[in-house]
Coordinates of C-alpha atoms in Angstrom, one line a residue:
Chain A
X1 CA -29.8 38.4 -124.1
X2 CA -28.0 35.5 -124.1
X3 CA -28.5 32.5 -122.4
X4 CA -25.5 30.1 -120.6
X5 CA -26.2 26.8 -121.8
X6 CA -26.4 25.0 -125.2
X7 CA -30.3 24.4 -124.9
X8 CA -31.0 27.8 -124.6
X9 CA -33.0 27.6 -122.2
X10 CA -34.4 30.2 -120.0
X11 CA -33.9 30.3 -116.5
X12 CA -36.3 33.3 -116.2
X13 CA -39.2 31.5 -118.0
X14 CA -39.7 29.5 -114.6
X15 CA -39.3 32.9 -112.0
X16 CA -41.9 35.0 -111.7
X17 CA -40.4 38.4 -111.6
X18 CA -42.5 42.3 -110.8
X19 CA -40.5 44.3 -112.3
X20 CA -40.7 47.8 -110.5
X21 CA -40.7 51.2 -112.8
X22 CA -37.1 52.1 -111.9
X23 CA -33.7 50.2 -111.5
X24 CA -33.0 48.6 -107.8
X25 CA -29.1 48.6 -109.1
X26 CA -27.0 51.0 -110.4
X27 CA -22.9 50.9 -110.8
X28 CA -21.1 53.6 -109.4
X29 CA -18.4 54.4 -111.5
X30 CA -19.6 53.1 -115.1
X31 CA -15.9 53.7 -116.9
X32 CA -13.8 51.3 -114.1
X33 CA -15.5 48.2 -115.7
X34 CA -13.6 49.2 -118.9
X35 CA -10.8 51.1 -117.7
X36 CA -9.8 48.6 -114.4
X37 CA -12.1 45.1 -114.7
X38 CA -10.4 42.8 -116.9
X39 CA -12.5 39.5 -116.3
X40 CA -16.2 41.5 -115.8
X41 CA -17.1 38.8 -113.2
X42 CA -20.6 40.0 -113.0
X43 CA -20.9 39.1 -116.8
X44 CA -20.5 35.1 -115.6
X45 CA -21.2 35.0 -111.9
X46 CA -24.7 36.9 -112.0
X47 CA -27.3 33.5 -112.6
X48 CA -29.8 35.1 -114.4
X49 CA -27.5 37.6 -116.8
X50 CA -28.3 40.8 -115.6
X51 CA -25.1 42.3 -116.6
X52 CA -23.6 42.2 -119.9
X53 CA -20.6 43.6 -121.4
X54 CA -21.6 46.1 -124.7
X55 CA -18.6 46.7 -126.8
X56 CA -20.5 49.0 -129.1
X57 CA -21.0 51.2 -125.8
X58 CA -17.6 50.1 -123.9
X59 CA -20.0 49.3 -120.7
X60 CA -21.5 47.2 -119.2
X61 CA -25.2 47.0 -119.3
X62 CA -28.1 46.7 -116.2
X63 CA -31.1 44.9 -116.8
X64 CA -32.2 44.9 -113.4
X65 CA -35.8 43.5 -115.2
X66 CA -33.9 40.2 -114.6
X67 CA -32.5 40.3 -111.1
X68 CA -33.4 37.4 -108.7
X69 CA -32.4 39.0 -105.6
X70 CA -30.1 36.4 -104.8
X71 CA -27.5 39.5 -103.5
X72 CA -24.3 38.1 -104.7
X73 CA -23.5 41.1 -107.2
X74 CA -22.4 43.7 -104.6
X75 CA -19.7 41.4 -103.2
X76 CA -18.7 39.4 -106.5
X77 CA -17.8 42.7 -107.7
X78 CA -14.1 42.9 -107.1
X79 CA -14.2 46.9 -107.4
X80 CA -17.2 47.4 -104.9
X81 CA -18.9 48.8 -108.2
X82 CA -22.5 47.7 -107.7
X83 CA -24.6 49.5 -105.7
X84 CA -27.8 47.6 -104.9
X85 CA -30.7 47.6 -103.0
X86 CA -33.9 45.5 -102.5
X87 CA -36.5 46.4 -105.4
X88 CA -39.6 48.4 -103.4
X89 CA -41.8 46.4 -101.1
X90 CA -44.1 43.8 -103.2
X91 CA -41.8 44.1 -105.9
X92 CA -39.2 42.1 -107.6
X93 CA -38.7 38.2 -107.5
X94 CA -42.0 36.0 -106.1
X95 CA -41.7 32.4 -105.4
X96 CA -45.0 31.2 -105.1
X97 CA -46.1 27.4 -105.3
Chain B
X1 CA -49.8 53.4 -91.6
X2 CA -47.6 56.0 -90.5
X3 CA -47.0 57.1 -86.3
X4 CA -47.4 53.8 -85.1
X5 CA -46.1 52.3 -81.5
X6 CA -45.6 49.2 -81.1
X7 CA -43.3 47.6 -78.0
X8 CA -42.1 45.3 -80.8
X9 CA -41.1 46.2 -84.8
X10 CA -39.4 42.8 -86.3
X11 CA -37.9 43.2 -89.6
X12 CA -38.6 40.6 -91.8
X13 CA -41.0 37.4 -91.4
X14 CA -38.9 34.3 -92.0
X15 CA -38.3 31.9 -89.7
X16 CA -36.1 33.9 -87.3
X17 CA -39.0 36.9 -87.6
X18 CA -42.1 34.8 -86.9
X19 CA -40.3 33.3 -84.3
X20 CA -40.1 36.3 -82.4
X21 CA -43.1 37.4 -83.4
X22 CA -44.5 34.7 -82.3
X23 CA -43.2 34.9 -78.6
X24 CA -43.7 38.3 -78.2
X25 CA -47.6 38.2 -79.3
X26 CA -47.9 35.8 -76.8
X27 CA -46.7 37.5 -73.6
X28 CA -49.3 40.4 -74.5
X29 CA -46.1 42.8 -76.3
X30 CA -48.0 44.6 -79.3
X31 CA -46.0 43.4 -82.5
X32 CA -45.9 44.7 -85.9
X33 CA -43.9 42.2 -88.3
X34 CA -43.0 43.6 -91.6
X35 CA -42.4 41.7 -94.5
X36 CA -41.3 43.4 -98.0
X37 CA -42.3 39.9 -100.1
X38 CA -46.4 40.1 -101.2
X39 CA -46.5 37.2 -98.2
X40 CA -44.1 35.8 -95.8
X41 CA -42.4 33.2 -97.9
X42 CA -42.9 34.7 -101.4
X43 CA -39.0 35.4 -101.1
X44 CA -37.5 32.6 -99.7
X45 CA -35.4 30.2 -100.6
X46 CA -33.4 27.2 -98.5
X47 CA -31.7 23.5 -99.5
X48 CA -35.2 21.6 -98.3
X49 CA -35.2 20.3 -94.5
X50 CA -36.4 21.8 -91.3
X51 CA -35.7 20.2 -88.0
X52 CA -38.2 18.9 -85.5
X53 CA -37.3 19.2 -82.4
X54 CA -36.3 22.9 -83.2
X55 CA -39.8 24.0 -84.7
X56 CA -41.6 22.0 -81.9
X57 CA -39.7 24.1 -79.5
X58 CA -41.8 26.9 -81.3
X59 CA -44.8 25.7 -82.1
X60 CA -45.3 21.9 -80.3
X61 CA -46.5 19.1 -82.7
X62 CA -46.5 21.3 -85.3
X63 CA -46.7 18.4 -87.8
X64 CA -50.4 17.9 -87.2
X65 CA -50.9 21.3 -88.8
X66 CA -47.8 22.7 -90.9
X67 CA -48.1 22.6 -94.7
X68 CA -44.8 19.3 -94.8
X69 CA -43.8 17.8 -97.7
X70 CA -42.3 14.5 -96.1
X71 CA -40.6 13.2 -93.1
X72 CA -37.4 12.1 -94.3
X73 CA -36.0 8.6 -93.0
X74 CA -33.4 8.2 -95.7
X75 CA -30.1 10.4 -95.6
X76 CA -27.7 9.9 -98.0
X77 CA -24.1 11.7 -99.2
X78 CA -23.0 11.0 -102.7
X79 CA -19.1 11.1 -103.8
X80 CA -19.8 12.0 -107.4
X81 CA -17.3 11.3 -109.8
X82 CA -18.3 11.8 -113.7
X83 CA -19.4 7.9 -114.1
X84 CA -19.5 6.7 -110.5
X85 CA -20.4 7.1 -107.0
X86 CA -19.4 5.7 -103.6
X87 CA -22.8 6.4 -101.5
X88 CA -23.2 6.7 -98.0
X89 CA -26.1 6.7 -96.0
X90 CA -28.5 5.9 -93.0
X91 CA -32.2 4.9 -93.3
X92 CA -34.5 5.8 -90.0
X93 CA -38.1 4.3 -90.2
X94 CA -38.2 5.6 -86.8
X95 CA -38.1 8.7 -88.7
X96 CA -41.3 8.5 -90.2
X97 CA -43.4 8.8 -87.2
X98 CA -43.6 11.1 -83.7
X99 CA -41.5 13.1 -83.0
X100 CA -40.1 12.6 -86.6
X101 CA -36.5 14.2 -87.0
X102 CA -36.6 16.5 -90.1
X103 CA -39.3 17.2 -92.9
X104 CA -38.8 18.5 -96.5
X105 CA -40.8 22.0 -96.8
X106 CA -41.6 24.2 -99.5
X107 CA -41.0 27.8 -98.2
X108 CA -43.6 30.0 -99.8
X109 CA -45.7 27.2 -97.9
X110 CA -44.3 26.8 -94.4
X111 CA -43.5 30.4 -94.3
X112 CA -46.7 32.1 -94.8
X113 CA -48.3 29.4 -92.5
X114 CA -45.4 30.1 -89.6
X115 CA -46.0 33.5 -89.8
X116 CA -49.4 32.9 -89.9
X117 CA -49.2 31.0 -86.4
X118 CA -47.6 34.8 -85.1
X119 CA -51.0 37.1 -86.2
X120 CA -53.3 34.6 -84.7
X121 CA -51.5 35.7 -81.6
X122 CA -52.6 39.1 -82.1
X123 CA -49.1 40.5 -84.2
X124 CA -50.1 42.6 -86.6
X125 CA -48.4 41.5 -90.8
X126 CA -47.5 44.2 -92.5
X127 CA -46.7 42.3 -96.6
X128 CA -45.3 44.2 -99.8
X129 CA -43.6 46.6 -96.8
X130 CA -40.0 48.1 -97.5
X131 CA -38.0 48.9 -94.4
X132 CA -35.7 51.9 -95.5
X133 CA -34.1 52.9 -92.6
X134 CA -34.1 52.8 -88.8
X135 CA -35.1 55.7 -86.6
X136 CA -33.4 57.0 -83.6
X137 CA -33.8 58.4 -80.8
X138 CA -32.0 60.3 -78.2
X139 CA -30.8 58.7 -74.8
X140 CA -29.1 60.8 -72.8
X141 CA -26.7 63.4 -73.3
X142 CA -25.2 61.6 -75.8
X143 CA -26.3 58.2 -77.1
X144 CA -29.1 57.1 -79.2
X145 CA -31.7 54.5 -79.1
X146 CA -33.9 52.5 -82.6
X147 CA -36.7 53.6 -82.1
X148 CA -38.4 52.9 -84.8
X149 CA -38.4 52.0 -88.3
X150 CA -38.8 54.2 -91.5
X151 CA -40.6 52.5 -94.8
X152 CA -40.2 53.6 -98.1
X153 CA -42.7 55.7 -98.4
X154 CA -41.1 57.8 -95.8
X155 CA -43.8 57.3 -93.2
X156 CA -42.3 56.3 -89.3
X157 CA -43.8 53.1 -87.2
X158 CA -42.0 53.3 -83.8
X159 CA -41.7 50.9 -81.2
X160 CA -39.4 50.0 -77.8
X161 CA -37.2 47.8 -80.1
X162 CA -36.1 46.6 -82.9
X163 CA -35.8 42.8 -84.2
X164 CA -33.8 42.7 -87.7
X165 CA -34.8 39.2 -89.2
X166 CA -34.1 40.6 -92.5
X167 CA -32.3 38.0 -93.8
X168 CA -28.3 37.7 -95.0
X169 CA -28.4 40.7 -97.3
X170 CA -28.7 42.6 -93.7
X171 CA -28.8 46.3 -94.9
X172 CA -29.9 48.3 -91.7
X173 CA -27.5 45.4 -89.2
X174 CA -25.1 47.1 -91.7
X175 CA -26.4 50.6 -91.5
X176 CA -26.9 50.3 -87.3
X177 CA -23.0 49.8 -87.4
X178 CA -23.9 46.1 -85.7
X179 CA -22.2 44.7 -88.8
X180 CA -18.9 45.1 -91.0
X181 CA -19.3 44.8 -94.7
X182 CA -18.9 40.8 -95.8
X183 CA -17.0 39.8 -98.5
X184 CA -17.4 37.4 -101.6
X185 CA -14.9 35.0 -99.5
X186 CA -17.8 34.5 -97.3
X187 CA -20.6 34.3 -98.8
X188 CA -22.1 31.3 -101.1
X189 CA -25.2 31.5 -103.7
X190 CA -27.0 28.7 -104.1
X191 CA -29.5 28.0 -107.4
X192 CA -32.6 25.4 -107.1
X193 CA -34.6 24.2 -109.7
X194 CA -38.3 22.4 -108.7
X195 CA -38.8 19.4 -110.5
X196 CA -42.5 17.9 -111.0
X197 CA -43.4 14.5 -111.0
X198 CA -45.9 12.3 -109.8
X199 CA -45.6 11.5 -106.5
X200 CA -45.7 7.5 -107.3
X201 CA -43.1 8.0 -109.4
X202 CA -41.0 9.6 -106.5
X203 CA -41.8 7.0 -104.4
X204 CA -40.8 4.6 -107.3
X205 CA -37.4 6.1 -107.9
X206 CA -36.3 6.9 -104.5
X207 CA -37.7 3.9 -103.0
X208 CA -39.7 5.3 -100.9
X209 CA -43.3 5.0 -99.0
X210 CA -46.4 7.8 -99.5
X211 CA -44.8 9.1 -95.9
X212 CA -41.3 9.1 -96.4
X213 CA -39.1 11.3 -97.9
X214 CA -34.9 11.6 -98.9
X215 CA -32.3 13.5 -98.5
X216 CA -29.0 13.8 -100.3
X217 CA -25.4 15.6 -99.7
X218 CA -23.8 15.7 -103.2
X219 CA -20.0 16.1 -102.9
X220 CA -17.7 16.9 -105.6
X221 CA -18.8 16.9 -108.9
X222 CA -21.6 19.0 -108.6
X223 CA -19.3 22.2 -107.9
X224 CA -16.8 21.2 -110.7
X225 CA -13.7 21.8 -108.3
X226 CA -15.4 24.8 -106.3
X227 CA -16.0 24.1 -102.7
X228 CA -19.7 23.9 -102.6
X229 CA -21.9 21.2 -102.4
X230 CA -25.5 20.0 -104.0
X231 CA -28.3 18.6 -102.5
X232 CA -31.1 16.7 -103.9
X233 CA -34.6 16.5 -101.5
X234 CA -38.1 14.7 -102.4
X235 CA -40.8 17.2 -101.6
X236 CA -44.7 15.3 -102.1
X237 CA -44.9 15.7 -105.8
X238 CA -42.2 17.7 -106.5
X239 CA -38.1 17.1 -106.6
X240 CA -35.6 20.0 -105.0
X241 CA -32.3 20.1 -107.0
X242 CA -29.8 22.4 -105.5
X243 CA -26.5 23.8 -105.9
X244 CA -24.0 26.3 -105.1
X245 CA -21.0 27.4 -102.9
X246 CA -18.4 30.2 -102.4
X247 CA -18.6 33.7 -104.4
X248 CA -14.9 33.8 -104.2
X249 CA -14.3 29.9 -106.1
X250 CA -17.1 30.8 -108.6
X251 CA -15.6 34.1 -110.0
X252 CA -12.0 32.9 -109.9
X253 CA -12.6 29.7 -111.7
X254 CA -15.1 31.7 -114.2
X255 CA -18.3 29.5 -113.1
X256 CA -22.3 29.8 -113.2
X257 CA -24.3 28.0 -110.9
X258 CA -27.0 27.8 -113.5
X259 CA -24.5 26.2 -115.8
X260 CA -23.3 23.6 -112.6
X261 CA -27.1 22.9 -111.9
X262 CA -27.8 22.1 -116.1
X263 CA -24.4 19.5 -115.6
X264 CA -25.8 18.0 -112.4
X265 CA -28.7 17.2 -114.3
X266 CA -27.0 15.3 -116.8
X267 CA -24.7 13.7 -114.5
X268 CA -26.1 9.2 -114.9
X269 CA -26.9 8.9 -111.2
X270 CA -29.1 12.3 -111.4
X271 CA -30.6 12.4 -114.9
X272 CA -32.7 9.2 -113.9
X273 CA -34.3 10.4 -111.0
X274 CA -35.7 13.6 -112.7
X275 CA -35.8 12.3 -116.3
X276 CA -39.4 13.4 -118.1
X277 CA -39.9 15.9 -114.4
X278 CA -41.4 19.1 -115.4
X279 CA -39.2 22.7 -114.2
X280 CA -42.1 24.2 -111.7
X281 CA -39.3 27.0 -110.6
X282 CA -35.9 28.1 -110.4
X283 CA -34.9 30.0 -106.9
X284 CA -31.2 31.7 -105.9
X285 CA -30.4 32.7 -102.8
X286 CA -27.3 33.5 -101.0
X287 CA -26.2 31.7 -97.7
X288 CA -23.5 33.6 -95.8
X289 CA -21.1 31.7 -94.2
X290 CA -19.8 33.5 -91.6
X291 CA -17.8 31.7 -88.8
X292 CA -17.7 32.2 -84.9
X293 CA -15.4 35.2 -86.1
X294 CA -18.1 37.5 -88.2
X295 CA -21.1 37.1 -86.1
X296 CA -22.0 40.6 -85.9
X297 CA -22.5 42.7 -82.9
X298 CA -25.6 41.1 -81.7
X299 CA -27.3 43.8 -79.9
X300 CA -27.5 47.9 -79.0
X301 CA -29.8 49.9 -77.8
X302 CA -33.4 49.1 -79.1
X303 CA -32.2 46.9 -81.1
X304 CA -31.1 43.3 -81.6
X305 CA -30.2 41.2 -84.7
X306 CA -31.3 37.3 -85.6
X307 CA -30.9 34.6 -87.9
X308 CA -29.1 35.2 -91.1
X309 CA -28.7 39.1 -90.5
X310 CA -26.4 37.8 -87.6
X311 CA -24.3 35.0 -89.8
X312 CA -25.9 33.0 -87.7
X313 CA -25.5 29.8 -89.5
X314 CA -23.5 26.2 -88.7
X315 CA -23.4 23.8 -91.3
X316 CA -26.4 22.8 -92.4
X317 CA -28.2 24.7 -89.7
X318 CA -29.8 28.1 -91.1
X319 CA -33.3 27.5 -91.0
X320 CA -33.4 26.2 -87.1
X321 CA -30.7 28.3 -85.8
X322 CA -32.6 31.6 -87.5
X323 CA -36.0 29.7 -85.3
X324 CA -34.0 29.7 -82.2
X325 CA -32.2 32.7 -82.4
X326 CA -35.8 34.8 -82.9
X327 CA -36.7 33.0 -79.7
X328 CA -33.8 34.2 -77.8
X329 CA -34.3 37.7 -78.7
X330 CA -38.1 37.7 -77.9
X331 CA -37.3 35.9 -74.3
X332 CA -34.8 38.7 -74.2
X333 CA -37.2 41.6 -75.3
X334 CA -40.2 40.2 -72.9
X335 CA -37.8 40.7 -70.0
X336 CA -36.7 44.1 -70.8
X337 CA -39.9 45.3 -71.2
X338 CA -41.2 43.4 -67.7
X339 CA -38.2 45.8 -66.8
X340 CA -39.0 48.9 -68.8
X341 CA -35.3 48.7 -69.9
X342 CA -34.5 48.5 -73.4
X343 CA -31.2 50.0 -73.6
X344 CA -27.9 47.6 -74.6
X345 CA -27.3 46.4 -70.8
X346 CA -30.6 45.2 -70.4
X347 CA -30.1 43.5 -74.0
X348 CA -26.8 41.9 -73.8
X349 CA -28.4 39.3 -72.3
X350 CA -29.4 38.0 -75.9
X351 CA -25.9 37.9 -76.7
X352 CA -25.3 35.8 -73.3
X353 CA -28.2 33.5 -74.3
X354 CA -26.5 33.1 -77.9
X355 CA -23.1 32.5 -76.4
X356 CA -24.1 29.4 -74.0
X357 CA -26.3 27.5 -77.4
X358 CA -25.3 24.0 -79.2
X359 CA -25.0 26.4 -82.4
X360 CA -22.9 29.1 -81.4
X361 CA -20.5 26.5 -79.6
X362 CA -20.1 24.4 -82.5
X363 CA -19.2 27.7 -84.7
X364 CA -16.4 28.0 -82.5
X365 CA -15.2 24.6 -83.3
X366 CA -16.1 25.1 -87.1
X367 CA -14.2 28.4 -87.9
X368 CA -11.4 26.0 -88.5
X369 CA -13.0 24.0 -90.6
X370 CA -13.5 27.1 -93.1
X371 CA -9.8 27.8 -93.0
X372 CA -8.9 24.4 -94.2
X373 CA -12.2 24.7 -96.7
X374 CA -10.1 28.0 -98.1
X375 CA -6.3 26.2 -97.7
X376 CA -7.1 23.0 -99.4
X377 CA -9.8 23.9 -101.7
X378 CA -9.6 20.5 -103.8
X379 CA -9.9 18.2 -100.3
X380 CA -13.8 17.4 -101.2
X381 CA -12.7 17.1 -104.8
X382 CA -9.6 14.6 -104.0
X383 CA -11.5 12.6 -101.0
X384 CA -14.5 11.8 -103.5
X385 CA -12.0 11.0 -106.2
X386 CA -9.9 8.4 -103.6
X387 CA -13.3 6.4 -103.3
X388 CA -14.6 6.1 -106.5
X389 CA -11.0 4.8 -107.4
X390 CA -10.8 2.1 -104.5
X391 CA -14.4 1.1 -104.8
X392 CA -14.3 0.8 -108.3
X393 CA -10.7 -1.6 -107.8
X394 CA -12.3 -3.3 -104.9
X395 CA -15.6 -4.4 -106.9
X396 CA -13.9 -4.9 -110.3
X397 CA -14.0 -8.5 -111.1
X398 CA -11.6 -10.2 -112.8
X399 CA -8.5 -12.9 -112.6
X400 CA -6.4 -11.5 -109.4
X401 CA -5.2 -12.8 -106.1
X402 CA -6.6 -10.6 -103.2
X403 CA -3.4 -9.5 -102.5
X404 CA -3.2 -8.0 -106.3
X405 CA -6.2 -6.1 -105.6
X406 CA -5.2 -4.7 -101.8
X407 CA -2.2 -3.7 -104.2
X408 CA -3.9 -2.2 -107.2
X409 CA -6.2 -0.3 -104.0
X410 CA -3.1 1.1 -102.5
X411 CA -1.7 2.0 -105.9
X412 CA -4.4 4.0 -106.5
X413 CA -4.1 5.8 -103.0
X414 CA -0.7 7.0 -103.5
X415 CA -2.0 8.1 -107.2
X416 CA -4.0 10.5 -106.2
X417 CA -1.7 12.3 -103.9
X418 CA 1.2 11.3 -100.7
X419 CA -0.6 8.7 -98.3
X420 CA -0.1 11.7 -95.4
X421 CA -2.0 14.3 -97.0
X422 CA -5.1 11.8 -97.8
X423 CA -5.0 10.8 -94.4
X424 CA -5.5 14.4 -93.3
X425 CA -7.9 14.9 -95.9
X426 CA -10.4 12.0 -94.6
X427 CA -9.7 13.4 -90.8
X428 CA -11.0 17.2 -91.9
X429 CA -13.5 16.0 -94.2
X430 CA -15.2 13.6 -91.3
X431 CA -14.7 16.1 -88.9
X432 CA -16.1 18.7 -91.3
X433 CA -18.5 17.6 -93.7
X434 CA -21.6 19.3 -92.4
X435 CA -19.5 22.7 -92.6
X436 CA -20.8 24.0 -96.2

């Protein structure tokens, strides 16, 4: 996975993150990314890169390992495409200092 | 855990949660707080202040015992252009002592010890907890009434009410009907990054003493023509670096926050306060901005809705407002069950309480503030711009009559866009700049 800047640093190094067996996020319709979504949003608004476009698979991909609960997926999607929920209790991002 | 009763089920143990918890505990209501982070705090994220008179309206002196970071005396705002900035600011030394005015916090610290405050009381914290759904009951021929809470492991807790301090994401305010779905237009994400250094060297850069602390608005540049803002605040040994703003601006103009907070940190007047600082943590979190217009319905039967869940923000009021508004409902809930009445009439007085507040009356005046945000999105951008240029003429030295440089100032006024449209500008942004 790719990171955004020229360092290449890892935001996710510094998050501690327990990941739960099973995704917290799915997308609803997996073809309307390709067929309707021409600028994939969720591949640049997402902070931590949990979606990314495949073009050997013509989707996009989920890794909800990643996800920082920060909620802005399900309305930065312009199609209403992701569906998510909070990761089960315990679970999932932990800001501890 | 499972077949529970409790007069009280709050949903979620932030600020607005422990709050009520608090209050309730107190007047002898049984209370079960549920919290799905491993401990209250272990999910939170904010900007860096809370308030003092608002937290000593919940628990009095509380700076004698809260985990604080520092009392800030020094509040600045920052016009950012690439290679300048026009600073504003106020220093309180006042500030520094009782009552104090505002103090930085760390939330996985002040959290966990606020909603500590509410099971010394006798609520009972239930941590790593899931709330699924909400339970119902029947109430006469027709209606129904929450009564209760489901977790994820399908077992049932059941109370007299409901509190929902669940935060913004507010799925079950969404799934009691209280609240319409938001949109990307009002909500903004925000990243932070915690930056380590020694705390002399804190003091040393921000000028401050061991018991002082800073605070700074950063306008313009940080958002890179988005309407957001950043924020820097001086925690004891640690820096808060912060920014974000609307879903909406970020998607159309193809921008990251983590690649706007990596910027801010090279921008000259940032990269020397946090040069050689160690990352401790990155935190994201969404803020919604609702106006006056999207608070939610606040109340129904058995149930009532607080803090964030409720858009109940103002400015750079979350964290207090979310205190306060968990007080409300608890006065509210104490009275219904002095009553034995927890149906929506007895309940809607929460809503009345809300209605006659500082924060709720200054939403009203604010939702127009978000309109022109969302009209004039380059205002911030174009203000900041007009006083680096006129600063930068009036302060530039050089062989010129006074009357060159008024010139050369009004020159570069009428640059930058018709004299009119500034003037408007500098009226919304005074009479706005708290707004986002």
């Amino acid at each position: 996975m790719g990171n955004f800047i020229k360092t290449n640093q890892n935001p996710l190094k510094y998050v501690r993150i327990k990941v739960a067996d099973h995704s917290h996020i799915y997308l609803r319709d997996k073809q309307r990314c390709q067929r309707e979504c021409e600028n994939k949003p969720c591949t640049y608004f997402c902070p931590t890169r949990v979606y990314s476009w495949s073009g050997e698979d013509r989707e996009i991909k989920v890794a909800y390992q990643r996800c920082v609960e920060c909620g802005a997926c399900p309305w930065g999607c312009p199609y209403d495409n992701i569906s998510w929920s909070f990761p089960p209790g315990g679970y999932g991002v932990h800001y501890e200092l | 855990m499972g077949n529970d009763r409790y007069d009280v089920i709050i949903v979620g143990a932030g600020p607005a949660g422990s709050s009520a918890a608090q209050l309730c505990a107190e007047n002898n209501l049984s209370v079960a707080l549920i919290e799905k982070g491993e401990f209250p705090g272990s999910k939170n994220m904010f900007g860096g202040a809370i308030y003092s008179e608002t937290t000593a309206t919940i628990v009095p002196t509380f700076w004698e015992e809260a985990p604080l970071e520092r009392p800030i005396t020094e509040e600045k705002i920052w016009f950012m252009e690439p290679n300048s900035v026009v600073e504003v600011g106020f220093t309180g030394y006042d500030f520094a002592k009782s009552p104090y005015n505002s103090f930085t916090v760390i939330r996985s610290r002040f959290d966990r010890w606020f909603a500590d405050k509410a099971v010394q009381k006798g609520a009972h914290l239930l941590t790593s907890t899931l709330v699924e759904n909400l339970v119902y009951e029947k109430l006469g021929l027709t209606g129904k009434k929450v009564s209760g809470v489901r977790l994820e492991d399908g077992s049932e807790i059941y109370s007299e009410v409901v509190i929902l301090a669940e935060g913004g994401w507010a799925n079950l305010a969404e799934k009691a009907g209280l609240r319409d779905n938001i949109n990307s237009k009002m909500l903004t994400i925000y990243i932070k990054e915690l930056l380590a250094l020694p705390q002399g060297v804190i003091e040393a850069r921000f000028n401050l003493e061991k018991n002082e602390g800073c605070s700074i608005g950063m306008v313009s540049y940080p958002t890179a023509g988005a309407i957001g803002k950043g924020g820097i605040w001086t925690n004891r040994d640690t820096i808060s670096l912060a920014v974000g703003g609307f879903l909406d601006q970020f998607n159309q103009k193809g921008l990251n926050i983590y690649q706007l907070l990596y910027r801010l940190k090279g921008h000259p007047k940032v990269k020397r306060l946090i040069e050689g600082a160690e990352t401790v943590q990155y935190m994201y979190h969404q803020i919604p901005r609702g106006s006056y217009d999207n608070i939610p319905r606040l109340y129904d039967d058995g149930i009532l809705v607080t803090g964030d869940a409720a858009n109940l923000i103002s400015g750079r009021h979350g964290t207090e407002i979310a205190m306060l508004s968990g007080m409300y409902a608890a006065e509210t809930v104490i009275h219904a069950k002095a009553k034995g009445d927890f149906s929506k009439k007895t309940l809607a007085a929460y809503g009345n309480k809300l209605e006659n507040t500082f924060f709720v009356d200054n939403m009203k005046v604010r939702k127009k503030s978000k309109i022109f945000y969302q009209k004039h999105t380059d205002s911030d951008f174009l203000i900041s711009q007009l006083a680096n240029e006129v600063a930068k003429v009036f302060f530039t030295e050089g062989f010129r009559t006074e009357q060159e440089n008024i010139n050369n100032m009004l020159k570069e006024v009428e640059n930058i866009q018709p004299l009119s449209k500034t003037l408007s500008d500098l009226y919304q942004a005074v009479w706005h700049w708290r707004v986002l």
